[in-house]
mmCIF file of C-alpha atoms and ligand atoms in Angstrom:
data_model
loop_
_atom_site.group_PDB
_atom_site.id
_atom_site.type_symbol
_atom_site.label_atom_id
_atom_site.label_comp_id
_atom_site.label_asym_id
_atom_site.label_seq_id
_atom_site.Cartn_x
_atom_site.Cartn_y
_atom_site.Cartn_z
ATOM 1 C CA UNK A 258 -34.979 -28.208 -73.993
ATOM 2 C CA UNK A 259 -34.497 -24.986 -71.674
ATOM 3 C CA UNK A 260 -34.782 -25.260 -67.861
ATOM 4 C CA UNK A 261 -38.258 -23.997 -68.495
ATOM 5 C CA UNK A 262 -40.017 -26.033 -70.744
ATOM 6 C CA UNK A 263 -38.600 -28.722 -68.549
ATOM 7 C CA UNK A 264 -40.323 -27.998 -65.837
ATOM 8 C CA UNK A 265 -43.523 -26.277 -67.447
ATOM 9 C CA UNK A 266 -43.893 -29.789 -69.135
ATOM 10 C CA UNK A 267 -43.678 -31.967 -66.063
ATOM 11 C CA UNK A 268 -46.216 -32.838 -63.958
ATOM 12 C CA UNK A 269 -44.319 -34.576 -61.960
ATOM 13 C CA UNK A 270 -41.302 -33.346 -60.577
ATOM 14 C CA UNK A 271 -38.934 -35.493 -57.896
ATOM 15 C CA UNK A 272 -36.320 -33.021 -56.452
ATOM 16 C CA UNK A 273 -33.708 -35.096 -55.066
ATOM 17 C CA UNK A 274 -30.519 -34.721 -52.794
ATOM 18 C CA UNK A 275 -27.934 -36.319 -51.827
ATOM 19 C CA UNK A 276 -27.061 -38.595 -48.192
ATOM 20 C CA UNK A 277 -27.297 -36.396 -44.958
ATOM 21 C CA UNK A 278 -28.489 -33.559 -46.879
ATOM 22 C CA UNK A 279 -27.723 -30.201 -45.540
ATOM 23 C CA UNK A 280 -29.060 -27.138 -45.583
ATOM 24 C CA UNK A 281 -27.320 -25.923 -48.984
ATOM 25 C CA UNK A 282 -29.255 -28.593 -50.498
ATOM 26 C CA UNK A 283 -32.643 -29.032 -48.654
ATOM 27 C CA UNK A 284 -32.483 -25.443 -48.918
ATOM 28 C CA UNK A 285 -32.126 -25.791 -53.050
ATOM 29 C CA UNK A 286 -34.391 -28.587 -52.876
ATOM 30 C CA UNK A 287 -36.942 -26.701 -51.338
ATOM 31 C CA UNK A 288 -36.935 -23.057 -53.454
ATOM 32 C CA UNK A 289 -37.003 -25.029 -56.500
ATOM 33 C CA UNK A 290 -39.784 -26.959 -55.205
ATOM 34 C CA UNK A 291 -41.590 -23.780 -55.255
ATOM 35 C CA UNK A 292 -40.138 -22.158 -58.106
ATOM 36 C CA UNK A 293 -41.632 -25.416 -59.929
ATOM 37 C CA UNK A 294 -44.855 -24.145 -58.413
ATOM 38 C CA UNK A 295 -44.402 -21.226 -59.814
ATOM 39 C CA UNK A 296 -44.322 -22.357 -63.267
ATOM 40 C CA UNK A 297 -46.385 -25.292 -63.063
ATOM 41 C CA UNK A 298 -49.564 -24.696 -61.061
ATOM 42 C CA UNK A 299 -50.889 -28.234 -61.275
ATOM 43 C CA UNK A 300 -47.640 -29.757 -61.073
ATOM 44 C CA UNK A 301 -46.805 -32.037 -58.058
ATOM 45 C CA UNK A 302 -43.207 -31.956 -56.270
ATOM 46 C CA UNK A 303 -41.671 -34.522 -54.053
ATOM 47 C CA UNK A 304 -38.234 -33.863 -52.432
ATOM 48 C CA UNK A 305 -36.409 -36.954 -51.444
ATOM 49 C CA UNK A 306 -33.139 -37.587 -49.849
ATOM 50 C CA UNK A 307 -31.796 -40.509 -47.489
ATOM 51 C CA UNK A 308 -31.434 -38.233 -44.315
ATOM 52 C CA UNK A 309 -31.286 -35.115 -43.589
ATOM 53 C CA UNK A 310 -28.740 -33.295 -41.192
ATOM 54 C CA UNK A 311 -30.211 -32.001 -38.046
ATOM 55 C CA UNK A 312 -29.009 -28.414 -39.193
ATOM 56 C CA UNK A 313 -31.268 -28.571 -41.835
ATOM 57 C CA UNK A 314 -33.696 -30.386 -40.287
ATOM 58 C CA UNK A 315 -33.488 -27.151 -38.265
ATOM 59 C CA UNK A 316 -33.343 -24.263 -40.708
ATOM 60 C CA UNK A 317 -36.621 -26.138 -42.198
ATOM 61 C CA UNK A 318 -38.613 -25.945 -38.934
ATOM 62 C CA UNK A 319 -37.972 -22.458 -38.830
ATOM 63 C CA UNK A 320 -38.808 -21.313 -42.398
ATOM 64 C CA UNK A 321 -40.646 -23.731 -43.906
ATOM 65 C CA UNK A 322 -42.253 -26.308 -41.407
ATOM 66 C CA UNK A 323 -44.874 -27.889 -44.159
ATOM 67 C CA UNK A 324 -42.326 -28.444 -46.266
ATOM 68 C CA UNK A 325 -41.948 -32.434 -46.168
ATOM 69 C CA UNK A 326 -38.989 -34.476 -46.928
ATOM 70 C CA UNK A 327 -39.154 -38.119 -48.087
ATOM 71 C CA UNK A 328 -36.390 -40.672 -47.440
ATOM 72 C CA UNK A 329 -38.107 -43.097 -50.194
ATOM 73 C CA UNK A 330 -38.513 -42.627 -53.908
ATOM 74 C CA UNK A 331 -42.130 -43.728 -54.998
ATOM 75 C CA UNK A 332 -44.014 -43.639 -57.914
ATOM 76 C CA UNK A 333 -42.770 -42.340 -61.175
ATOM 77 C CA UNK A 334 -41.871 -38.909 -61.868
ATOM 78 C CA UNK A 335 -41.611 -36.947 -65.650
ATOM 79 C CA UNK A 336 -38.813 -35.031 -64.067
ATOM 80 C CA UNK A 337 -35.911 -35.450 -61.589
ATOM 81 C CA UNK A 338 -33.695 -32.417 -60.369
ATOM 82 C CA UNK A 339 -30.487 -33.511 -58.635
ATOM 83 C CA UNK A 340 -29.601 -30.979 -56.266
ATOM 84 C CA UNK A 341 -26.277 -30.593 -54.422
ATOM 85 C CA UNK A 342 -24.472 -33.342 -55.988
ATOM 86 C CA UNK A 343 -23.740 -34.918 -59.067
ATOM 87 C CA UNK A 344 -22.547 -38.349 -58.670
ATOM 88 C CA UNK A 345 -25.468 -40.892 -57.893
ATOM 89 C CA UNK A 346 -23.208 -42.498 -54.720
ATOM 90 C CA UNK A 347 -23.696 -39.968 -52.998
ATOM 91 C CA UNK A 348 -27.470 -40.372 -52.666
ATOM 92 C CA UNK A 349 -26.580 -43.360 -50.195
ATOM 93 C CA UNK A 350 -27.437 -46.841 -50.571
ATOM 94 C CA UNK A 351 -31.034 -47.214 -50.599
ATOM 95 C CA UNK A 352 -32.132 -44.975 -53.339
ATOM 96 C CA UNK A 353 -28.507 -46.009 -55.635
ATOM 97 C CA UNK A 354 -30.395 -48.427 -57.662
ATOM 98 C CA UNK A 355 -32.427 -45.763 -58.712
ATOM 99 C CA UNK A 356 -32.477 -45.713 -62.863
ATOM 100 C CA UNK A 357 -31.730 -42.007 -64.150
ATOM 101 C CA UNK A 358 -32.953 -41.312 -67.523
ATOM 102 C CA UNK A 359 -30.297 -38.599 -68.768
ATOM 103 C CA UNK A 360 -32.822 -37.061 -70.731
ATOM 104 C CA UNK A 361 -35.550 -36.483 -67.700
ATOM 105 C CA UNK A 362 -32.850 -35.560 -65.370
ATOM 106 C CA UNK A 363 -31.338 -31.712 -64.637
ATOM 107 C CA UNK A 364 -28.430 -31.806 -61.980
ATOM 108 C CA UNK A 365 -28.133 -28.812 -60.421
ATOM 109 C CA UNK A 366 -24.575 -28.403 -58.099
ATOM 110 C CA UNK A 367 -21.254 -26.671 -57.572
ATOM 111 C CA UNK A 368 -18.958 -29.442 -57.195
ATOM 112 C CA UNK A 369 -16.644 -30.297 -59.083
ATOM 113 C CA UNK A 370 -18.253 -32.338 -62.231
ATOM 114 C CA UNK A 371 -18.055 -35.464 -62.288
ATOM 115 C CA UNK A 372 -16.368 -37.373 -65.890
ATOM 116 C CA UNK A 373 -19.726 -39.895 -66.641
ATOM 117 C CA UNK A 374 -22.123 -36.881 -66.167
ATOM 118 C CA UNK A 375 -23.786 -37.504 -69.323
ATOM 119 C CA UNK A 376 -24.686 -40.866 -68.117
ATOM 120 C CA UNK A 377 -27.085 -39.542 -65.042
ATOM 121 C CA UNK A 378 -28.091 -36.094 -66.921
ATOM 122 C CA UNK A 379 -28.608 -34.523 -70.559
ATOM 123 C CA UNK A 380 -29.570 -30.771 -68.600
ATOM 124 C CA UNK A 381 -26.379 -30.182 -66.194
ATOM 125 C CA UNK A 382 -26.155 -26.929 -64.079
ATOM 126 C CA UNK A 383 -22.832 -27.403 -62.914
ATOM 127 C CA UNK A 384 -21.220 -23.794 -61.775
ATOM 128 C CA UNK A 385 -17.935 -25.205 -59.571
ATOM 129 C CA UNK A 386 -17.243 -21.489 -58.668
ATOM 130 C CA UNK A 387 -20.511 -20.959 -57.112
ATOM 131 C CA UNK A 388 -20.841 -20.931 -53.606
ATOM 132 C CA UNK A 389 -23.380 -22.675 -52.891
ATOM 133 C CA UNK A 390 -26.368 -24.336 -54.888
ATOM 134 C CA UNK A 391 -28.037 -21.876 -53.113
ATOM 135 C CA UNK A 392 -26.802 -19.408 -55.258
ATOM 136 C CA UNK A 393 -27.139 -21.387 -58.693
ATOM 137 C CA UNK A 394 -30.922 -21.222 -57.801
ATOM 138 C CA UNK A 395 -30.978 -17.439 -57.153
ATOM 139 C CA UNK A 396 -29.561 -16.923 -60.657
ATOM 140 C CA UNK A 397 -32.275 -19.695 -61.934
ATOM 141 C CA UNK A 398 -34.881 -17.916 -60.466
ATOM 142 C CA UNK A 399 -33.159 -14.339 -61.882
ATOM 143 C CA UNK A 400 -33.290 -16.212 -65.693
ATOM 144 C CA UNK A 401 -36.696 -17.485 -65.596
ATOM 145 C CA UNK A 402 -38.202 -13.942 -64.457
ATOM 146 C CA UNK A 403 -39.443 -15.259 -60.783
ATOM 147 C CA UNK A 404 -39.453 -13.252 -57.885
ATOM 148 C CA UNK A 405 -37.920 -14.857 -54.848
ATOM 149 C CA UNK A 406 -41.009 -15.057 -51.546
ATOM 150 C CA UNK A 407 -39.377 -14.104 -48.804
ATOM 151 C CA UNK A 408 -39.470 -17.745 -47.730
ATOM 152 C CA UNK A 409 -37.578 -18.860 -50.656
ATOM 153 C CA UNK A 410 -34.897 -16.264 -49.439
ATOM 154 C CA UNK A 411 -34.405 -17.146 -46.193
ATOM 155 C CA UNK A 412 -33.904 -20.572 -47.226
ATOM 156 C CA UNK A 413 -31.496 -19.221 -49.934
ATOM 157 C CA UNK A 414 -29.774 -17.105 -47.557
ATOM 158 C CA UNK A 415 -29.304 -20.300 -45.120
ATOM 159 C CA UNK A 416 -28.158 -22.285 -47.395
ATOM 160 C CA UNK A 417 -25.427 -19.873 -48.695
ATOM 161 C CA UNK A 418 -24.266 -18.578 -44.955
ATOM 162 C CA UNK A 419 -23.838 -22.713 -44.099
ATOM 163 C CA UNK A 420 -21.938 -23.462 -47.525
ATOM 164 C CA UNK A 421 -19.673 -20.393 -47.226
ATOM 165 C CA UNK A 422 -19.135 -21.114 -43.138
ATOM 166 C CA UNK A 423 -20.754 -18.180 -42.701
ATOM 167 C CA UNK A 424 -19.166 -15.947 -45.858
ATOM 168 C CA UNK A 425 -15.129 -16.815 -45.035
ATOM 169 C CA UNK A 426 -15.564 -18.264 -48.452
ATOM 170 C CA UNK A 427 -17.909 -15.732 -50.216
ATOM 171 C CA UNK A 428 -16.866 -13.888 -53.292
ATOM 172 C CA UNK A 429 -18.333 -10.701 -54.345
ATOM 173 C CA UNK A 430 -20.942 -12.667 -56.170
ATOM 174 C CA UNK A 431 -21.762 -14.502 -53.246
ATOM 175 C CA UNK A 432 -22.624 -10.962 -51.068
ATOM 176 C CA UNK A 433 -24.312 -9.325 -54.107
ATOM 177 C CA UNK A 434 -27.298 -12.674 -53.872
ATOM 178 C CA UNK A 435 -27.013 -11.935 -50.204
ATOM 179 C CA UNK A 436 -28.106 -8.544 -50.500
ATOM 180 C CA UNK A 437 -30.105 -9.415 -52.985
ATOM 181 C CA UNK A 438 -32.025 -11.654 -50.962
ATOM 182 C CA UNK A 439 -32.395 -9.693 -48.055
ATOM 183 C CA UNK A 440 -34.418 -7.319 -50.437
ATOM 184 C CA UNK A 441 -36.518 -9.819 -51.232
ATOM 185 C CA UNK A 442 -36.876 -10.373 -47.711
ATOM 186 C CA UNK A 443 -34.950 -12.737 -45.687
ATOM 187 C CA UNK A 444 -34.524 -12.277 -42.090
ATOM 188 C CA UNK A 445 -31.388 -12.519 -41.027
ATOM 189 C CA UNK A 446 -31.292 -13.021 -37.575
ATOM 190 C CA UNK A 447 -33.445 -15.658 -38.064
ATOM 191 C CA UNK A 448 -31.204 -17.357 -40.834
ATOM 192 C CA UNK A 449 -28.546 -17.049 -38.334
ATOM 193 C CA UNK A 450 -30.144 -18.056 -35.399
ATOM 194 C CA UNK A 451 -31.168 -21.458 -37.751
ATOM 195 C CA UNK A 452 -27.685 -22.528 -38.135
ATOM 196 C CA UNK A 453 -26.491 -22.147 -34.288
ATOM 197 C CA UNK A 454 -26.017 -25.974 -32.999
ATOM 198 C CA UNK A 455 -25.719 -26.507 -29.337
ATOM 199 C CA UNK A 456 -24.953 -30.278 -29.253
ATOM 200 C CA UNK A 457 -26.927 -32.691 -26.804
ATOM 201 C CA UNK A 458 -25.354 -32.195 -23.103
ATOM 202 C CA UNK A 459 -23.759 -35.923 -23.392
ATOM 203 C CA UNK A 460 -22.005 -34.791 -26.316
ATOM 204 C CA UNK A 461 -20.514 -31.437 -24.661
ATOM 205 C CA UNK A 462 -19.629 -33.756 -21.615
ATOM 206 C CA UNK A 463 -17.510 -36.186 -23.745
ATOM 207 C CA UNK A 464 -16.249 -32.926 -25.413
ATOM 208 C CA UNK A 465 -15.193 -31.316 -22.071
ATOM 209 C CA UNK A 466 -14.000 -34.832 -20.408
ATOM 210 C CA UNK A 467 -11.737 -35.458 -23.821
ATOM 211 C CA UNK A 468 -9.965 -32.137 -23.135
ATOM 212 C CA UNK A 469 -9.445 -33.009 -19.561
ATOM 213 C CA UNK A 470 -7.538 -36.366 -20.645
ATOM 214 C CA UNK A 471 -5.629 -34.747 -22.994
ATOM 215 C CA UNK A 472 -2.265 -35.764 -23.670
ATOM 216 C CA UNK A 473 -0.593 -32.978 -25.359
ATOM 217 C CA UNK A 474 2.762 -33.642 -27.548
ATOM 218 C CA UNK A 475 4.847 -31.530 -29.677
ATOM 219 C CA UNK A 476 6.603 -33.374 -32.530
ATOM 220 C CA UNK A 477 8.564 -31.176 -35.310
ATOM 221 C CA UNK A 478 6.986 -28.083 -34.357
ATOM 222 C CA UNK A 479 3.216 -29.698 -35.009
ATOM 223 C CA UNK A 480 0.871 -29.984 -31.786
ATOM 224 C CA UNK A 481 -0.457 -33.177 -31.392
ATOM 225 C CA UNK A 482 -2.970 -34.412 -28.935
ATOM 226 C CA UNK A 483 -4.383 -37.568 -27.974
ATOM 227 C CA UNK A 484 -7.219 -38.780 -25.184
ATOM 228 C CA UNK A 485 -9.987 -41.048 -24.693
ATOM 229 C CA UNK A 486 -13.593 -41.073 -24.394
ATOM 230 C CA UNK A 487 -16.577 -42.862 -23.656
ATOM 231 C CA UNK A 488 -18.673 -41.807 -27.218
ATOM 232 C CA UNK A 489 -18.541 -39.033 -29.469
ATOM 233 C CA UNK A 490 -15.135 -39.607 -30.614
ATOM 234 C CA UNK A 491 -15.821 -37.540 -33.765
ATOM 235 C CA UNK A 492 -16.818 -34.529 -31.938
ATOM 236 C CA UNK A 493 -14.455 -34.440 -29.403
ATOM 237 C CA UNK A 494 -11.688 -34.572 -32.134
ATOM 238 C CA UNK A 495 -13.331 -31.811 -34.441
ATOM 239 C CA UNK A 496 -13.303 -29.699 -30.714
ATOM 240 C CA UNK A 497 -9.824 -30.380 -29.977
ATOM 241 C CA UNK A 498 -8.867 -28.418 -33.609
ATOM 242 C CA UNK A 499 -10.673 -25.790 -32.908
ATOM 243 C CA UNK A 500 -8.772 -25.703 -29.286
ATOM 244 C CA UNK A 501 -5.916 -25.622 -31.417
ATOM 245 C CA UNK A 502 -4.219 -29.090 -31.861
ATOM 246 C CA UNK A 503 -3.202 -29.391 -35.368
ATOM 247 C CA UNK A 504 -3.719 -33.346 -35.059
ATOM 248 C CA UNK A 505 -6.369 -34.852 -33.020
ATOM 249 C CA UNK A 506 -6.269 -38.805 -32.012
ATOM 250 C CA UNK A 507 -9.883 -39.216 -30.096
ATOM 251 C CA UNK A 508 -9.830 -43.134 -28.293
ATOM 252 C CA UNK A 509 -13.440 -44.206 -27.519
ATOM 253 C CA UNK A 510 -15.044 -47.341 -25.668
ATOM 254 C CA UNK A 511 -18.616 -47.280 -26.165
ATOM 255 C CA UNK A 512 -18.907 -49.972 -24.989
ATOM 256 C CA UNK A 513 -16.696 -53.570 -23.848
ATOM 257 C CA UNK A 514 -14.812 -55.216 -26.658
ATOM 258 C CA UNK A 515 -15.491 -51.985 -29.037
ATOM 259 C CA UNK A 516 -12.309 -49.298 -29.726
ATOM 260 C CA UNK A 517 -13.429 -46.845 -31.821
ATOM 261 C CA UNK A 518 -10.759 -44.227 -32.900
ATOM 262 C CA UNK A 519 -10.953 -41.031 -34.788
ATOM 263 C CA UNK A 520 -9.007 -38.366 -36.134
ATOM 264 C CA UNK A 521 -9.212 -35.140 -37.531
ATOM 265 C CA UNK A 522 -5.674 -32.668 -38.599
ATOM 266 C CA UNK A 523 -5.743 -29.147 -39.625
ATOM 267 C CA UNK A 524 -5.273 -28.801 -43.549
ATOM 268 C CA UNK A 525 -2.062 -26.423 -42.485
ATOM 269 C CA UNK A 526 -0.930 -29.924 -40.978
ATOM 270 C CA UNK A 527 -1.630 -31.625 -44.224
ATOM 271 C CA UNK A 528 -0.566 -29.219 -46.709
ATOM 272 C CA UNK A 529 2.600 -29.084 -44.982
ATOM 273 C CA UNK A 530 3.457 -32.712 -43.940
ATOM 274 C CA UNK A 531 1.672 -34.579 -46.347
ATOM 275 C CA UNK A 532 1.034 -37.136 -43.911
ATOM 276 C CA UNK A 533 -2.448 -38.519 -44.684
ATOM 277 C CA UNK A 534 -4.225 -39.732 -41.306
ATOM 278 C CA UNK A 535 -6.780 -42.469 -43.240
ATOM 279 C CA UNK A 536 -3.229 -43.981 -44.941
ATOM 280 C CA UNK A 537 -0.480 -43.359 -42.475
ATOM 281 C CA UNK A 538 -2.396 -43.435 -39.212
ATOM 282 C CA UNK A 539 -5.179 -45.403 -39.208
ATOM 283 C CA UNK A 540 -4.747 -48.117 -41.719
ATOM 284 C CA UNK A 541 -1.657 -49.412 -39.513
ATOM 285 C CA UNK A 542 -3.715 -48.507 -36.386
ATOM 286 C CA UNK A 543 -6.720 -50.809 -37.500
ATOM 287 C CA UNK A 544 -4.667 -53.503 -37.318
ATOM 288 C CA UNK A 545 -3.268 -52.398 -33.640
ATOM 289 C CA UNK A 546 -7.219 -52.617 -32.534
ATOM 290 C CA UNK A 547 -7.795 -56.140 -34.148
ATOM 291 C CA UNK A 548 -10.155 -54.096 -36.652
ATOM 292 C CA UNK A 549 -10.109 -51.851 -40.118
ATOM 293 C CA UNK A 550 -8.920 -48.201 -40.740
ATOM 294 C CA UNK A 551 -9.349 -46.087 -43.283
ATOM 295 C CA UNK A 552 -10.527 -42.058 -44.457
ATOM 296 C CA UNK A 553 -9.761 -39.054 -45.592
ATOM 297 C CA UNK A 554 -6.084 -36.919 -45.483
ATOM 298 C CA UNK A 555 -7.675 -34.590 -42.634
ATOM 299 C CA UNK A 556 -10.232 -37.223 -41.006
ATOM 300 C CA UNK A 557 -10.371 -40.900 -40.498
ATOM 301 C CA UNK A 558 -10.863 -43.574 -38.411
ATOM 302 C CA UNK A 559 -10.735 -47.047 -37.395
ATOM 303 C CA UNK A 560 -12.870 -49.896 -35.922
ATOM 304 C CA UNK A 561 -11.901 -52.636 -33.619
ATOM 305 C CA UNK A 562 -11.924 -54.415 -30.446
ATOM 306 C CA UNK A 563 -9.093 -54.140 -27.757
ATOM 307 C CA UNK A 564 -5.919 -51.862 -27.383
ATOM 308 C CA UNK A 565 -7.218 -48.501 -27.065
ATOM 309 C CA UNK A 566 -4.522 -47.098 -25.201
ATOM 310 C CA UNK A 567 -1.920 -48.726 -27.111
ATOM 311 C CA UNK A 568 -3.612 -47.680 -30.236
ATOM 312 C CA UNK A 569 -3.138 -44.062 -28.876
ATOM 313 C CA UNK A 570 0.602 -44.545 -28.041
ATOM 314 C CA UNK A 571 1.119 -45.807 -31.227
ATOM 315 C CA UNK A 572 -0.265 -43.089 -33.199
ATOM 316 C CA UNK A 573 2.116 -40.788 -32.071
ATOM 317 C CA UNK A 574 4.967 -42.747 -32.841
ATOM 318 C CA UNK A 575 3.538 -43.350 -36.321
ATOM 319 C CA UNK A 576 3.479 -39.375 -36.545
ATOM 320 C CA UNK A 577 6.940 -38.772 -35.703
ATOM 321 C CA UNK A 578 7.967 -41.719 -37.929
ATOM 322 C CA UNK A 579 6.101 -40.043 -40.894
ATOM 323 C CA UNK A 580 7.343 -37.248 -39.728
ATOM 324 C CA UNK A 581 10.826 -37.894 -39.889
ATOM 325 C CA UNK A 582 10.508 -39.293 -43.579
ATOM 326 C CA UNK A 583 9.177 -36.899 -44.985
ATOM 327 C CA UNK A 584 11.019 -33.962 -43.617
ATOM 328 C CA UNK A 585 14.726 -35.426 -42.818
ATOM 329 C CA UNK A 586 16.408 -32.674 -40.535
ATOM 330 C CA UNK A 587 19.114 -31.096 -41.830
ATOM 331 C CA UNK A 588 21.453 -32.863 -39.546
ATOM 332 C CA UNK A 589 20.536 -35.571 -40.825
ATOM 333 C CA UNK A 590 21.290 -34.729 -44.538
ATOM 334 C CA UNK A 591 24.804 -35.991 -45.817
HETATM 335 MN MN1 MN B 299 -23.450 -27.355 -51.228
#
């Protein structure tokens, strides 16, 4: 069955998206909502997701404020269309035990594909070299023969200047449906002026007090840079990368008996090194904190309940010990 007939059949249609949805995929979510509409007068859309990110909670106040977002799945649909993501963990844990049936289910995304595909859908859109889903849709909406409102494209448009951080990873495809959709009739500005975040004033104080602490160190060339906070760990970390630290180890206390620590390296750092912060850093550092670490190679973090400081200390040394490993000096070469 085509795309079409899918959705011309349906009267029901569930658009769904993955955890802490942004505004790629509410975006999606919400101009195939109404290119649904378009093809099926009668037919009745629900978009779900767990949460959605404030961005997009954002972006959707500004374009599309009746648009309404469930966090629940009920009833039963003749149609779902999984938007943004492909792999049902990453719809988050209350709507995991949902049952796909492969044959009632399109997945519309740009990730990578994942192996068991067939298992959750029978209609995949998968296009990995795609910007955005954002853009997938444009070229949905280009097949079926449906003009985009100039609603639809400003939400397009959002989603594809959020996914491409703003068009440093656009390809000529990616500015042709830009152009494209500014004939149709996004505003721009506005699109723009969606995605600017100015974080709560406690958050931009934890920022500025984390730089004030700031321990700076230089080990094999590679700025690294540890302090402490109160909350906000996260941020302060992401903040102190864009200062320019190519590793950032942010302490926090929210509150007594709590160490929270979190971490965030440049992919240069990574790329080069190889030293993976979730593995090298803070799985030993969990332990330092009486607690569990874990994450990714560029971002992780650990949970525990004393030992902040030392935790801090620490880090560093387990940097220049991974350090050392993995790129012996040439003095140190027999
Ligand atoms: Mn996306």
């Amino acid at each position: 069955m085509t795309i079409r007939s899918l959705l011309e059949s349906s009267p029901r249609v569930l658009f769904l998206g993955h955890q802490n949805a942004d505004p790629d995929a509410i975006c999606s979510m919400a101009a195939l909502a109404e290119l649904y509409g378009q093809l099926n007068r009668q037919g009745h859309a629900d978009l779900v997701c767990d949460d959605v990110s404030r961005l997009a909670v954002q972006v959707l106040e500004k374009f599309s404020p009746t648009t309404k977002v469930s966090a629940s799945i009920e009833g039963d649909y003749d149609l779902v269309v999984v938007v943004d993501a492909n792999n049902t963990f990453q719809f988050g844990e209350r709507l995991q035990s949902f049952q796909f049936i492969p044959s009632k289910t399109v997945v519309i995304d740009h990730h990578e594909p994942n192996p068991d595909i067939a298992q959750l859908s029978e209609h995949p859109i998968i296009k990995s070299d795609a910007s955005s889903t954002c853009e997938i849709v444009i070229e949905l909406y280009d097949e079926l023969g449906i003009s985009v409102s100039p609603t639809a494209a400003s939400l397009l448009l959002a989603g594809i200047v959020f996914d491409t951080r703003r068009f440093f990873y656009a390809t000529g495809g990616t500015l042709d449906c830009a152009v494209r959709l500014l004939r149709a009739g996004a505003d721009y500005q506005t699109v723009i002026n969606s995605l600017v975040s100015k974080p709560d004033r406690s958050e931009r104080i934890a920022r500025l007090k984390a730089a004030a602490r700031l321990r700076i160190q230089v080990v094999d060339d590679w700025i690294v840079v540890t302090t402490s906070v109160g909350a906000f760990e996260a941020s302060a970390c992401r903040s102190l990368i864009e200062l320019g630290a190519d590793v950032a180890i942010v302490g926090g206390s929210p509150s007594k008996g709590v160490v929270r620590l979190s971490s965030r390296s440049t992919n240069e750092f990574y790329a080069q090194t190889g030293i993976n912060l979730g593995r090298d850093v803070m799985e030993p550092l969990g332990v330092v904190i009486e607690g569990i670490g874990g994450g990714h190679p560029n971002a992780a973090g650990a949970n525990g309940k004393r030992n902040r400081d030392k935790a801090l200390a620490v880090s560093i040394e387990l940097i220049r010990d991974a350090l050392a490993k993995k790129l012996p000096h040439t003095d140190e070469v027999t």
